[in-house]
Structures are given as C-alpha cells and as structure tokens.
PDB file of C-alpha atoms in Angstrom:
ATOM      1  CA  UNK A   1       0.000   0.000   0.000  1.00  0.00           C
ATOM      2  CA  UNK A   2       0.853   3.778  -0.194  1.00  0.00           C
ATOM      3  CA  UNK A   3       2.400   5.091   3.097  1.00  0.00           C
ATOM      4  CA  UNK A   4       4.467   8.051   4.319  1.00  0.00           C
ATOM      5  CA  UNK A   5       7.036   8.066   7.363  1.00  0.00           C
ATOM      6  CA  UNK A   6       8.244  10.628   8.843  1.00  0.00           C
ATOM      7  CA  UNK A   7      10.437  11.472  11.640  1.00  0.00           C
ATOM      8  CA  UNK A   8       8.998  11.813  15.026  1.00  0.00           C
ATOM      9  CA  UNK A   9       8.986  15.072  16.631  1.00  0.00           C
ATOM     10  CA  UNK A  10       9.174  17.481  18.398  1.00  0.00           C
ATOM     11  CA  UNK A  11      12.213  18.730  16.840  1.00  0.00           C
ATOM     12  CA  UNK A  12      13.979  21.693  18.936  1.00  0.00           C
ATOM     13  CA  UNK A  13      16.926  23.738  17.371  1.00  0.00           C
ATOM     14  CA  UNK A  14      18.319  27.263  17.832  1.00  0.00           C
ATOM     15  CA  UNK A  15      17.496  29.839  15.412  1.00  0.00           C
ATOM     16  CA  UNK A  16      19.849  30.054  11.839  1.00  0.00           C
ATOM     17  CA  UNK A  17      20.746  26.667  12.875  1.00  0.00           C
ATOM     18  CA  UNK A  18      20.246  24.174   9.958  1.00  0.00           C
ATOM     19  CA  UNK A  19      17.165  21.708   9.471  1.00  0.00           C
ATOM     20  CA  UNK A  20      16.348  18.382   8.449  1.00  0.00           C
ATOM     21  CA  UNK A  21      13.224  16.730   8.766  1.00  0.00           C
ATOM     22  CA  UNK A  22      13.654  13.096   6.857  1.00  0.00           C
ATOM     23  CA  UNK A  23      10.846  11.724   5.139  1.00  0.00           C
ATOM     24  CA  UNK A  24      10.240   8.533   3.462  1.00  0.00           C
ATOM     25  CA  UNK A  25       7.222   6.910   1.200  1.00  0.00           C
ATOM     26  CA  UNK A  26       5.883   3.253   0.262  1.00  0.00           C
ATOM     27  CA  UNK A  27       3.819   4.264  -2.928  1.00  0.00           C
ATOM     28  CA  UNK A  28       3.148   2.420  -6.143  1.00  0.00           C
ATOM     29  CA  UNK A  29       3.153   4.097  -9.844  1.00  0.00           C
ATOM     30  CA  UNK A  30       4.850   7.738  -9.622  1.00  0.00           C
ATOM     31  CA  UNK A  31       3.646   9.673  -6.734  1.00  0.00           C
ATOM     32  CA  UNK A  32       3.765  13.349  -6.460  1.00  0.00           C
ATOM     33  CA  UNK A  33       5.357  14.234  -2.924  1.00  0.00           C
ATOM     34  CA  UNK A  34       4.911  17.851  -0.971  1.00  0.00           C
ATOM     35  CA  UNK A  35       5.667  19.200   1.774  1.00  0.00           C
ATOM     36  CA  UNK A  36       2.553  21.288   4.102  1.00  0.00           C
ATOM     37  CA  UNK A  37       3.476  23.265   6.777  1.00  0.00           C
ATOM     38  CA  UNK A  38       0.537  23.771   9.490  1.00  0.00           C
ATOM     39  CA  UNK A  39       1.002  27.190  11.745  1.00  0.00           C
ATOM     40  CA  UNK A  40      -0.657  27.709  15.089  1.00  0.00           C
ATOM     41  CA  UNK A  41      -4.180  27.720  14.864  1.00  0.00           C
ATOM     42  CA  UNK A  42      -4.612  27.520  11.324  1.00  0.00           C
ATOM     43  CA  UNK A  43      -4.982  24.713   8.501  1.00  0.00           C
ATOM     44  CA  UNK A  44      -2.541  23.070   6.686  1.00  0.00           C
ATOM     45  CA  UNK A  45      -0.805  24.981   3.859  1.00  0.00           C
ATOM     46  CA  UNK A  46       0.846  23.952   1.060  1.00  0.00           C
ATOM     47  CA  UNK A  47       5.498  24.223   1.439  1.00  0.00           C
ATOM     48  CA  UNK A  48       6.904  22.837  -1.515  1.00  0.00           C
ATOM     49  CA  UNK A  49       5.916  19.733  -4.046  1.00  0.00           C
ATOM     50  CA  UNK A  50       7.779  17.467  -7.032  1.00  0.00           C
ATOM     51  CA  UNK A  51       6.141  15.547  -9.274  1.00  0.00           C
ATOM     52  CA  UNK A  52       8.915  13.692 -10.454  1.00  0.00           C
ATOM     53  CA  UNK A  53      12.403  11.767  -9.461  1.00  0.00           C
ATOM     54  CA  UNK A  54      14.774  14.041  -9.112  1.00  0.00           C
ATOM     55  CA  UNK A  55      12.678  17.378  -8.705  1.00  0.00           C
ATOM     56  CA  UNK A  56      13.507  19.839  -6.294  1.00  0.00           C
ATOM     57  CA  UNK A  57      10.792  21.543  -4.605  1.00  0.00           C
ATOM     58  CA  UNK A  58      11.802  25.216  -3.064  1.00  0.00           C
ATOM     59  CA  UNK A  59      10.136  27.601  -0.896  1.00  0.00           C
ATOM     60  CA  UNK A  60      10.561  30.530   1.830  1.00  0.00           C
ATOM     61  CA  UNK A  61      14.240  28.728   2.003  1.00  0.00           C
ATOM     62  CA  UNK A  62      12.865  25.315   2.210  1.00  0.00           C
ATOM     63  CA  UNK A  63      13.862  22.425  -0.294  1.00  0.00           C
ATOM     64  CA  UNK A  64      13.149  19.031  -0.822  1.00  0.00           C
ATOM     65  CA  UNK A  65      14.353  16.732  -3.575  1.00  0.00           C
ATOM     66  CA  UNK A  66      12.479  13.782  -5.187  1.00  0.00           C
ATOM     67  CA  UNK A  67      14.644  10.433  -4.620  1.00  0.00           C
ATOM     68  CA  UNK A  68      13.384   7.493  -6.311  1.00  0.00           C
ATOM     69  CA  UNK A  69      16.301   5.304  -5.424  1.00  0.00           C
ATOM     70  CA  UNK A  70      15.830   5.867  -1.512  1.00  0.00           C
ATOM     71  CA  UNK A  71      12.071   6.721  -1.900  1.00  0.00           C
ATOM     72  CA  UNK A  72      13.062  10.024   0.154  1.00  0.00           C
ATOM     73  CA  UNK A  73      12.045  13.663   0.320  1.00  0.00           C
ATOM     74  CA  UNK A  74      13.904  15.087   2.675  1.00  0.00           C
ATOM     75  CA  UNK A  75      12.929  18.630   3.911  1.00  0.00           C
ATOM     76  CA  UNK A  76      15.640  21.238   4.879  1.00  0.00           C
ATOM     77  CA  UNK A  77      16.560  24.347   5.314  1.00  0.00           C
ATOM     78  CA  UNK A  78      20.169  26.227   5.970  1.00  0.00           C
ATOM     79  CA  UNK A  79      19.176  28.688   8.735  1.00  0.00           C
ATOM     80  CA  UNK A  80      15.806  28.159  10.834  1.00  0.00           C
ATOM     81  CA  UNK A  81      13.852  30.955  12.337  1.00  0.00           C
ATOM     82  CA  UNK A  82      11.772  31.349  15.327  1.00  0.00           C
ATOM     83  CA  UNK A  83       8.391  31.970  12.724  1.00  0.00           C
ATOM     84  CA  UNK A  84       9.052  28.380  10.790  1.00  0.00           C
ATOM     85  CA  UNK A  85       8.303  27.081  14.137  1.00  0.00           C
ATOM     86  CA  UNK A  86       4.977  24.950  13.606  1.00  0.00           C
ATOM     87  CA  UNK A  87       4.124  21.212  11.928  1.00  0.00           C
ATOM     88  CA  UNK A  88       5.646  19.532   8.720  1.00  0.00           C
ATOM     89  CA  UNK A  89       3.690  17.084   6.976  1.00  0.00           C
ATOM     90  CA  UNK A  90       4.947  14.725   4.466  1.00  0.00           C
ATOM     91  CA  UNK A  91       2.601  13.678   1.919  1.00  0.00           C
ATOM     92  CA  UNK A  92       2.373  11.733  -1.731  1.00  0.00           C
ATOM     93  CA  UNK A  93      -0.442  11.366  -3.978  1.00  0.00           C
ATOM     94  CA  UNK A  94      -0.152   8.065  -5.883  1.00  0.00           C
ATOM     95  CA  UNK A  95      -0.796   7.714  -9.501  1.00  0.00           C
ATOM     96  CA  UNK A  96      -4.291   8.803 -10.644  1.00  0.00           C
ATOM     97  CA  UNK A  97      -5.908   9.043  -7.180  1.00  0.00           C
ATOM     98  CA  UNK A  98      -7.053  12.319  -6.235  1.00  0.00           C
ATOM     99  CA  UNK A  99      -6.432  11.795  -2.013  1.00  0.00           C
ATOM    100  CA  UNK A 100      -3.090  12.647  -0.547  1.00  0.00           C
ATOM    101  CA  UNK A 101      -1.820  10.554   2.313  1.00  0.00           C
ATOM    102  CA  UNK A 102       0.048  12.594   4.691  1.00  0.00           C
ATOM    103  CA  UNK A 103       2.617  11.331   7.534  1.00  0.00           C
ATOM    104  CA  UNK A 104       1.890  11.882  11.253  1.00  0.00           C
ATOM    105  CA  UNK A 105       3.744  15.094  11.077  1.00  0.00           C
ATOM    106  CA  UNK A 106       6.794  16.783  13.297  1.00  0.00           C
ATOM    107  CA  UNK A 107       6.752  19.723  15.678  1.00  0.00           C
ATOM    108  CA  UNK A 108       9.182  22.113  15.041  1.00  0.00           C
ATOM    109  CA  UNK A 109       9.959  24.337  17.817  1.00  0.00           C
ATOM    110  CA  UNK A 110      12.929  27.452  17.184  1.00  0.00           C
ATOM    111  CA  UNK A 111      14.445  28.592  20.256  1.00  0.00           C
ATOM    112  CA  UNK A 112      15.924  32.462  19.832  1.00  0.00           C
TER     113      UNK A 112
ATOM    114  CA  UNK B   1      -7.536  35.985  -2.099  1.00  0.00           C
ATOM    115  CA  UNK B   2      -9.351  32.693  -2.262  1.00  0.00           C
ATOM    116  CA  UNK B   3     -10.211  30.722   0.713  1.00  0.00           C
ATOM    117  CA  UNK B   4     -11.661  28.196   2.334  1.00  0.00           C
ATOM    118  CA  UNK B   5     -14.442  29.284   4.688  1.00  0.00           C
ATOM    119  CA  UNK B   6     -15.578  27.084   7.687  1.00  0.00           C
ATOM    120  CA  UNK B   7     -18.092  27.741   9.832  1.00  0.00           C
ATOM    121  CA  UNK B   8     -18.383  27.609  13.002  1.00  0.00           C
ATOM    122  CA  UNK B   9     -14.887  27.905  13.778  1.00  0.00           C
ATOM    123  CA  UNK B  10     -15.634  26.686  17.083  1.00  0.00           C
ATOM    124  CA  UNK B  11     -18.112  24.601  19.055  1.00  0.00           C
ATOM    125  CA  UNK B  12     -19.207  23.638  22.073  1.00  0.00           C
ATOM    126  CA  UNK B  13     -22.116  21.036  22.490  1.00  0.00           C
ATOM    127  CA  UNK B  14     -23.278  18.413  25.043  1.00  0.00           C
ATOM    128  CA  UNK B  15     -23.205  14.835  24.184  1.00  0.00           C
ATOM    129  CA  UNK B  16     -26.282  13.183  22.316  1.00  0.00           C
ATOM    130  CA  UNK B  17     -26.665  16.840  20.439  1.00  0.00           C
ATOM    131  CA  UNK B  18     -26.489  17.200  16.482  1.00  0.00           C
ATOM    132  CA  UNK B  19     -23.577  18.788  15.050  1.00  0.00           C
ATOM    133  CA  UNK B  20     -23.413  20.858  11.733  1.00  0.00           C
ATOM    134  CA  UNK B  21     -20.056  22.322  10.385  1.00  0.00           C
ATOM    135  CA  UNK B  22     -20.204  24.169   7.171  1.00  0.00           C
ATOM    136  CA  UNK B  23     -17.141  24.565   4.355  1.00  0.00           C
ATOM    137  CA  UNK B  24     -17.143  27.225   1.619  1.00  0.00           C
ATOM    138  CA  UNK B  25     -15.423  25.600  -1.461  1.00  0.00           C
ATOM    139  CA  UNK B  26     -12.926  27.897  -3.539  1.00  0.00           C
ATOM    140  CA  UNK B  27     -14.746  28.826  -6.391  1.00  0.00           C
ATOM    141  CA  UNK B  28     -14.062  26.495  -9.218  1.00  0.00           C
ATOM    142  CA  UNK B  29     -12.523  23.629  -6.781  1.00  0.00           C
ATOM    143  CA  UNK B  30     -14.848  20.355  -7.773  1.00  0.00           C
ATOM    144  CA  UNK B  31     -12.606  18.459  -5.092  1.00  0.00           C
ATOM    145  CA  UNK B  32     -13.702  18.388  -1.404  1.00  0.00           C
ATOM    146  CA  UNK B  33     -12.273  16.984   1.556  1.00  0.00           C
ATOM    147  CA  UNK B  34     -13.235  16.353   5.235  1.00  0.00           C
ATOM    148  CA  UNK B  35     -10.513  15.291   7.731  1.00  0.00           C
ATOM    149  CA  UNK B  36     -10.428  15.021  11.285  1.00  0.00           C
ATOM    150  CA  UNK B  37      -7.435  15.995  13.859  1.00  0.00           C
ATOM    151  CA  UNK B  38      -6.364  14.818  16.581  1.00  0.00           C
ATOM    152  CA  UNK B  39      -3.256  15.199  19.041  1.00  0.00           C
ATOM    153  CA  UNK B  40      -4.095  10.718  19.132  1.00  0.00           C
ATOM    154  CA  UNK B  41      -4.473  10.070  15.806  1.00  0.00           C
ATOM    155  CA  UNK B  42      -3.093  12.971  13.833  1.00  0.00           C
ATOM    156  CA  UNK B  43      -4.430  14.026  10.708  1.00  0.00           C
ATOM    157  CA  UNK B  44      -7.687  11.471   9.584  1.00  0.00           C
ATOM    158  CA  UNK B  45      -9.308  12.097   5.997  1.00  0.00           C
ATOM    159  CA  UNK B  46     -12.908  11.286   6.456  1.00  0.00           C
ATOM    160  CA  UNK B  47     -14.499  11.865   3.249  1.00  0.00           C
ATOM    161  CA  UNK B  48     -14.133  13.595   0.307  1.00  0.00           C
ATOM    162  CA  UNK B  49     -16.498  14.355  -3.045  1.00  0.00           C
ATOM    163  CA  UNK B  50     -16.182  15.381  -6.725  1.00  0.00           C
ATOM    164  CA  UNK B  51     -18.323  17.507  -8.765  1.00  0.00           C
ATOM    165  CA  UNK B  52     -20.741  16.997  -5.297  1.00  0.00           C
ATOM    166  CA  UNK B  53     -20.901  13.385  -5.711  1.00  0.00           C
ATOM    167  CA  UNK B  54     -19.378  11.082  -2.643  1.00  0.00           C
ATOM    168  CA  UNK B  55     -16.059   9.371  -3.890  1.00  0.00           C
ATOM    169  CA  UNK B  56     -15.025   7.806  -0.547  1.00  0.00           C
ATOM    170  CA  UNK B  57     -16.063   7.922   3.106  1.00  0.00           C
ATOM    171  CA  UNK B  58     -14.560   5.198   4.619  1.00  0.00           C
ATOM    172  CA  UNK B  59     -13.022   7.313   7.337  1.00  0.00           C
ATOM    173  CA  UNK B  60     -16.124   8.483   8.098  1.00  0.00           C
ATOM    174  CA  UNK B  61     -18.476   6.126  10.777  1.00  0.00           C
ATOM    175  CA  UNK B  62     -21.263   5.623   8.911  1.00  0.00           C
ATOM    176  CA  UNK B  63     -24.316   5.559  12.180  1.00  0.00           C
ATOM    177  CA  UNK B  64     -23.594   9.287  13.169  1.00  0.00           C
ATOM    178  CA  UNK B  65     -21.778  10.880  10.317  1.00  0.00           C
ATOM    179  CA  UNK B  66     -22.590  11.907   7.382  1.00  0.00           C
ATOM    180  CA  UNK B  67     -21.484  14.467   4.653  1.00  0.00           C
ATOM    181  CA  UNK B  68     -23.089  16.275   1.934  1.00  0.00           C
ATOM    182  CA  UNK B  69     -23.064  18.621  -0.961  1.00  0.00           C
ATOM    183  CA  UNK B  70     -26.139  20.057  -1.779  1.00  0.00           C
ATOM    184  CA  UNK B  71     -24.001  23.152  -3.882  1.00  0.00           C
ATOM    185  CA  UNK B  72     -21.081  23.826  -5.424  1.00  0.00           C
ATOM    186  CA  UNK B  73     -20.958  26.193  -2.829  1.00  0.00           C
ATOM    187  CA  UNK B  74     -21.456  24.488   0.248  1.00  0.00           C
ATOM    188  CA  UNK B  75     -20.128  21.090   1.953  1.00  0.00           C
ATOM    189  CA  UNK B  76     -21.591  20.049   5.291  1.00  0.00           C
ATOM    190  CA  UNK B  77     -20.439  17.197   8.175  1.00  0.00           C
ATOM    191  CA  UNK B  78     -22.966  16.479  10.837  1.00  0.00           C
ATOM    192  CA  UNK B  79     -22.575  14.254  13.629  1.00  0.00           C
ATOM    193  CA  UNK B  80     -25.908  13.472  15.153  1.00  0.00           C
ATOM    194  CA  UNK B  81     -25.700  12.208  18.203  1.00  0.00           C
ATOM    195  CA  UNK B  82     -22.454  13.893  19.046  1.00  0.00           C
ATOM    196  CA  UNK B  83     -20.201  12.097  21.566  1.00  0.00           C
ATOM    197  CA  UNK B  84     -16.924  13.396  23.290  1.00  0.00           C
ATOM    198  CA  UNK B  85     -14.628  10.856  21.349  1.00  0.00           C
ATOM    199  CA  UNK B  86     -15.379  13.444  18.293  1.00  0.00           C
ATOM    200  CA  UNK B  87     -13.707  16.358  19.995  1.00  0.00           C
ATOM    201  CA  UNK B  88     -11.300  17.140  17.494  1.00  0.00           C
ATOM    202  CA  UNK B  89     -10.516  19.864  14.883  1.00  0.00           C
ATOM    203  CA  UNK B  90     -12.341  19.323  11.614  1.00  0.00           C
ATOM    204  CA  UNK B  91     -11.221  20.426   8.188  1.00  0.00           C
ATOM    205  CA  UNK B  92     -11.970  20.827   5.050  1.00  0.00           C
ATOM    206  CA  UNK B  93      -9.684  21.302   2.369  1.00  0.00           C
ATOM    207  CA  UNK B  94     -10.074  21.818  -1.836  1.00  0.00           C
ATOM    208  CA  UNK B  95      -8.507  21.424  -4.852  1.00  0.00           C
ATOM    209  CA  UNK B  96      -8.891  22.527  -8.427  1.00  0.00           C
ATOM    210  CA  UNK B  97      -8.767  19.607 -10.238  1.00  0.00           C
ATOM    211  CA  UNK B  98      -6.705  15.848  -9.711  1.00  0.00           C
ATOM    212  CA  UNK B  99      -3.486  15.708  -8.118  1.00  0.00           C
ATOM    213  CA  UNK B 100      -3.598  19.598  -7.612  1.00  0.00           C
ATOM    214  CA  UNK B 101      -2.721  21.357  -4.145  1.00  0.00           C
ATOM    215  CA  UNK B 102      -5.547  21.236  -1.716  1.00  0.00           C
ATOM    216  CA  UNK B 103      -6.381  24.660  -0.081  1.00  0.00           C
ATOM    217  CA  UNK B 104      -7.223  24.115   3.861  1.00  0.00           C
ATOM    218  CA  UNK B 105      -9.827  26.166   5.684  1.00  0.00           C
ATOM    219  CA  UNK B 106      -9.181  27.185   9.193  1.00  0.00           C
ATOM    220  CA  UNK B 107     -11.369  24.223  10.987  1.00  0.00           C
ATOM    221  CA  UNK B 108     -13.694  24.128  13.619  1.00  0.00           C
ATOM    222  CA  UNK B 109     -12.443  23.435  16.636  1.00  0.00           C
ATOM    223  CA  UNK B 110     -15.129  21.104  18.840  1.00  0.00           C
ATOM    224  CA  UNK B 111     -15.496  20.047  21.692  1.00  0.00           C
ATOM    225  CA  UNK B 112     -18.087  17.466  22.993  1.00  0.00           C
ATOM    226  CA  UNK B 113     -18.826  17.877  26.730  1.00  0.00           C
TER     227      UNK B 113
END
C-alpha cells in the first residue's frame, strides 16, 4: 500500500541553525510528494511539491528533492527561524488518485 | 484571495446533540475533503467528493456521520448524536482539479462535553 514516514517530533533547534526533517514513502506508480506546513491555529498549507524523481521543490528557504532510489524527500533548510516554528507534513499522492496521504507530522519548535 | 471558509470555527455542544459544520469551497474547486485531527491520531481524511458526488467515506463512521453537498458552494459534516470521542478539529480542504494542491480552511475546533 501507499504510506508516508516521517520522523517523530518534536524537533527543537536554535534559530539560523540548519534543518532536516527526513521523510520517506511506500507508494506504487509515480507519486507526487509535498511538503505542508501547518502554523498555530490555522490549517494546513501547502510548502513545496515534485512531481517527479529528481525534482527539487523550493520555498521561503525550504527544499526538498524527489529520490526514487531511496524513496526520500527530505525537507531542509540552511538557517531556521523562530516563525518556521509549527508542523511539517509529508505527503504523496499516488498515480491517478485524487487523495493525498500525509505522515503523522513533526513539531518544530525554534528557540531564539 | 481565495479561501476556504468554515463555519463555526468553534463549538461547544453536550453529548447526544447534532452537530453541523459548514465549508465554503474555492470557487471552481470540484474536489472536497473532510478530515479530522487529533493530538491521538493525527491528521484522519474522512471523506471527500467530486463535482458533489461522494467518492469515498470510509473514514467516516457511517451511524452518526454523514457528509453532503447540496451546492457547489457548500459542503456540510454532521454528527448526530455527538459524543466526546469526536472532539477534534475538523477540516476541510479543496482542490482545483486531480493531483492539484488542496487549499485548507481554518477548521472548527469542537469540543463534545
């Protein structure tokens, strides 16, 4: 079946410290992978996404790159800030199917 | 700016009492999704429709649930009775078309006393 996994949180790092948040999928066909970022009190919102291997998805200094060999997609980011403090979801989309599975999420928490 | 609207965007109710939260599609979305959260279970996707017809609720239980579309405009959840175990934050979220972004409203937050 189609699954995400991603790393358990909460994650706690000083600010303009770097960030890595490892995610991994189970998926048949060629999924599309993002990244949604859900802030206090609010819904989730759409980070970054790639539809194919090798695609790098980019955003407010976020990346993540589509691995096919290690079924990964990684988020990071080279210098946190207190405000990117919230929860990252993993998620895929398999072939042709219009629901996206998401992982469990991590808390990010960015100390000052 | 498009958004999703849900309403309420809280709720407090006793247990046995019917439930009604409302979700304002983005204009032109035919996708919409319900999904339930929870600090237990995370993020749950409960049902979701197409062009208003029902694609899949089998997230959803069936004997106090249910979900409808009777507009393009409008998507409802109602939980009737209501019991505590459903205190969570419901949302809905949209999507233009297949395999596009979904858009998430705000939730309602509720909780079942």
């Amino acid at each position: 079946g189609n699954s995400v996994t991603q790393m358990e949180g909460p994650v706690t790092l000083s600010e303009e410290a770097f960030l890595t948040i490892n995610c991994t999928y189970t998926a048949t066909g060629y999924p599309s992978l993002f990244w949604y970022v859900q802030y206090p009190g609010e819904g989730l919102q759409l980070l970054l996404k790639a539809t194919k291997a090798d695609d790098k998805g980019s955003n407010k200094g976020f990346e993540a790159t589509y691995r096919k060999e290690t079924t990964s997609f990684h988020l990071e980011k080279g210098s946190v800030q207190v405000s990117d403090s919230a929860v990252y979801f993993c998620a895929l989309t398999p072939n042709r199917d219009d629901k996206i599975i998401f992982g469990k999420g991590t808390r990010l928490h960015i100390l000052p | 700016d498009a958004r999703v609207t849900q309403t309420p965007r809280h709720k407090v109710t006793e247990m046995g009492q019917e439930v009604t939260m409302r979700c304002q599609p983005i204009l032109g979305h035919n996708t919409v999704f319900w999904y339930r959260q929870t600090m237990m279970q995370g993020l749950e996707l409960l049902a979701y429709f197409r062009n208003r017809a029902p694609l899949d609720d089998s997230g959803m239980p069936k004997d106090r649930f249910s979900a409808e579309m009777p507009d393009a405009t409008l998507a409802t959840l109602k939980i009737q009775p209501s019991e505590p175990r459903d205190s969570a934050v419901y949302f809905c979220a949209t999507s233009r078309t297949s395999f596009s972004e979904q858009f998430f409203g705000p939730g309602t937050r509720l909780t079942v006393l």
